[in-house]
């Protein structure tokens, strides 16, 4: 009899999770108690990892939700895992509960119907979101409530004002600087997302932001649109760090190379990362972040729940907490993470309230990213 009761309880819990209504928040919080959330998120930053650890403690204390940070090098690893689960018919009890995602990975998950929702506007914290930001479009793809905005990213460079008082203000200037100062500039190796973002930002400037970059990539247009990019890189690599034969693994390595005096510019998607690096002693106080005169490649990053997540309720509670004014203010604190918030400024406190964004450059359509990465690897990946 006990086994039968237990089996019925498990079946009931499973049905409740599958049929969960995101608009019934009281029930969502009740269902979330005791659940474990496996949160797949980039693990390449100590500041971000420490922030997620803080969130873990708060979620446990407030909601009896246990957060596990599954650190990934690139969220495409998680997308591949979910595609495998879909192919295997694993429609429930999935291994991933929450994902930090955007761009081509979101589009792939959406196109393959591998996301739970819509849920974003059902979160109680949605009321604080600044809807003047492009929080319902992800790299030109409508989100349709399948992911909740978490922060804003801008691709910027960091330089030491004492060593390089006048950094390049355009990519044309960057090439000239590299020619005059060989072995002093580089970028992360694609498909690491900072490296790919550098390529997209470069292509946007070199093509004068060709309107075709906002449309799905077409075979008829691709070669002509990208030719200036490959011409530039062929020239740049000859004078780049280590002759363009080796590339840093990511933004953390570029920061280390800058601090070691090996290169002149580091790259980051967080304009305020320099302050956290000052506080941790990873960069000199004389370092600052800046954007090219044309602006900074900008995007919103999001939180999404897979269709087969084992702990949907707790995943929603986690997403809602991470979007709360308290969590967003801490996340935006320039000495903790400094990630620009997606909330209206009146709901923020501390330095998060004062964060000012650089001039924004719109992302390309997600399909351009895949095409550029593939050709980059063919040309320079060996």
PDB file of N, CA and C in Angstrom, residues 8 15 20 25 33 63 76 103 118 135 169 206 230 270 274 278 286-287 350-352 356 366:
ATOM      1  N   UNK A   8       1.534   6.994  -6.606  1.00  0.00           N
ATOM      2  CA  UNK A   8       0.490   7.960  -6.956  1.00  0.00           C
ATOM      3  C   UNK A   8       0.972   9.372  -6.706  1.00  0.00           C
ATOM      4  N   UNK A  15       2.585  15.160 -12.988  1.00  0.00           N
ATOM      5  CA  UNK A  15       1.510  15.787 -13.757  1.00  0.00           C
ATOM      6  C   UNK A  15       1.410  17.277 -13.439  1.00  0.00           C
ATOM      7  N   UNK A  20       1.721  22.735 -15.178  1.00  0.00           N
ATOM      8  CA  UNK A  20       1.848  23.923 -14.340  1.00  0.00           C
ATOM      9  C   UNK A  20       1.412  25.185 -15.070  1.00  0.00           C
ATOM     10  N   UNK A  25       0.763  32.043  -9.455  1.00  0.00           N
ATOM     11  CA  UNK A  25       2.077  32.154  -8.818  1.00  0.00           C
ATOM     12  C   UNK A  25       2.112  31.522  -7.437  1.00  0.00           C
ATOM     13  N   UNK A  33       8.917  24.342  -3.677  1.00  0.00           N
ATOM     14  CA  UNK A  33       9.571  23.994  -2.410  1.00  0.00           C
ATOM     15  C   UNK A  33      10.205  22.610  -2.485  1.00  0.00           C
ATOM     16  N   UNK A  63      13.013  30.288  -0.390  1.00  0.00           N
ATOM     17  CA  UNK A  63      12.025  29.480  -1.097  1.00  0.00           C
ATOM     18  C   UNK A  63      12.240  27.971  -0.960  1.00  0.00           C
ATOM     19  N   UNK A  76      25.998  26.563 -26.146  1.00  0.00           N
ATOM     20  CA  UNK A  76      25.713  25.623 -27.236  1.00  0.00           C
ATOM     21  C   UNK A  76      25.888  24.180 -26.766  1.00  0.00           C
ATOM     22  N   UNK A 103      20.438  34.766 -28.578  1.00  0.00           N
ATOM     23  CA  UNK A 103      20.970  34.606 -29.925  1.00  0.00           C
ATOM     24  C   UNK A 103      20.598  33.320 -30.613  1.00  0.00           C
ATOM     25  N   UNK A 118       4.567  30.263 -22.965  1.00  0.00           N
ATOM     26  CA  UNK A 118       5.174  31.501 -22.464  1.00  0.00           C
ATOM     27  C   UNK A 118       5.026  31.666 -20.952  1.00  0.00           C
ATOM     28  N   UNK A 135      13.361  44.039 -24.877  1.00  0.00           N
ATOM     29  CA  UNK A 135      13.316  42.833 -24.040  1.00  0.00           C
ATOM     30  C   UNK A 135      12.397  41.752 -24.588  1.00  0.00           C
ATOM     31  N   UNK A 169      39.731  54.033 -32.193  1.00  0.00           N
ATOM     32  CA  UNK A 169      38.326  54.408 -32.068  1.00  0.00           C
ATOM     33  C   UNK A 169      37.457  53.811 -33.168  1.00  0.00           C
ATOM     34  N   UNK A 206      32.648  47.234 -41.129  1.00  0.00           N
ATOM     35  CA  UNK A 206      33.240  47.140 -42.456  1.00  0.00           C
ATOM     36  C   UNK A 206      32.196  47.157 -43.561  1.00  0.00           C
ATOM     37  N   UNK A 230      36.957  39.012 -44.191  1.00  0.00           N
ATOM     38  CA  UNK A 230      38.084  38.086 -44.381  1.00  0.00           C
ATOM     39  C   UNK A 230      39.319  38.815 -44.896  1.00  0.00           C
ATOM     40  N   UNK A 270      30.845  43.228 -20.775  1.00  0.00           N
ATOM     41  CA  UNK A 270      30.317  43.966 -19.631  1.00  0.00           C
ATOM     42  C   UNK A 270      31.113  45.246 -19.444  1.00  0.00           C
ATOM     43  N   UNK A 274      35.511  46.198 -15.657  1.00  0.00           N
ATOM     44  CA  UNK A 274      36.788  46.789 -15.264  1.00  0.00           C
ATOM     45  C   UNK A 274      36.795  47.158 -13.780  1.00  0.00           C
ATOM     46  N   UNK A 278      39.306  45.858 -10.916  1.00  0.00           N
ATOM     47  CA  UNK A 278      40.076  46.722 -10.010  1.00  0.00           C
ATOM     48  C   UNK A 278      39.961  46.207  -8.578  1.00  0.00           C
ATOM     49  N   UNK A 286      44.379  52.172 -13.468  1.00  0.00           N
ATOM     50  CA  UNK A 286      44.455  53.063 -14.626  1.00  0.00           C
ATOM     51  C   UNK A 286      43.754  52.492 -15.859  1.00  0.00           C
ATOM     52  N   UNK A 287      43.150  51.309 -15.755  1.00  0.00           N
ATOM     53  CA  UNK A 287      42.440  50.722 -16.892  1.00  0.00           C
ATOM     54  C   UNK A 287      41.000  51.219 -16.928  1.00  0.00           C
ATOM     55  N   UNK A 350      21.894  51.757  -5.458  1.00  0.00           N
ATOM     56  CA  UNK A 350      23.354  51.702  -5.528  1.00  0.00           C
ATOM     57  C   UNK A 350      23.871  52.046  -6.909  1.00  0.00           C
ATOM     58  N   UNK A 351      25.053  51.516  -7.223  1.00  0.00           N
ATOM     59  CA  UNK A 351      25.691  51.847  -8.493  1.00  0.00           C
ATOM     60  C   UNK A 351      24.918  51.295  -9.689  1.00  0.00           C
ATOM     61  N   UNK A 352      24.089  50.265  -9.477  1.00  0.00           N
ATOM     62  CA  UNK A 352      23.280  49.729 -10.571  1.00  0.00           C
ATOM     63  C   UNK A 352      22.345  50.799 -11.130  1.00  0.00           C
ATOM     64  N   UNK A 356      25.346  53.750 -16.979  1.00  0.00           N
ATOM     65  CA  UNK A 356      24.976  54.372 -18.247  1.00  0.00           C
ATOM     66  C   UNK A 356      25.517  53.538 -19.400  1.00  0.00           C
ATOM     67  N   UNK A 366      20.598  35.868 -36.103  1.00  0.00           N
ATOM     68  CA  UNK A 366      21.373  34.739 -35.562  1.00  0.00           C
ATOM     69  C   UNK A 366      22.056  33.876 -36.609  1.00  0.00           C
TER      70      UNK A 366
END
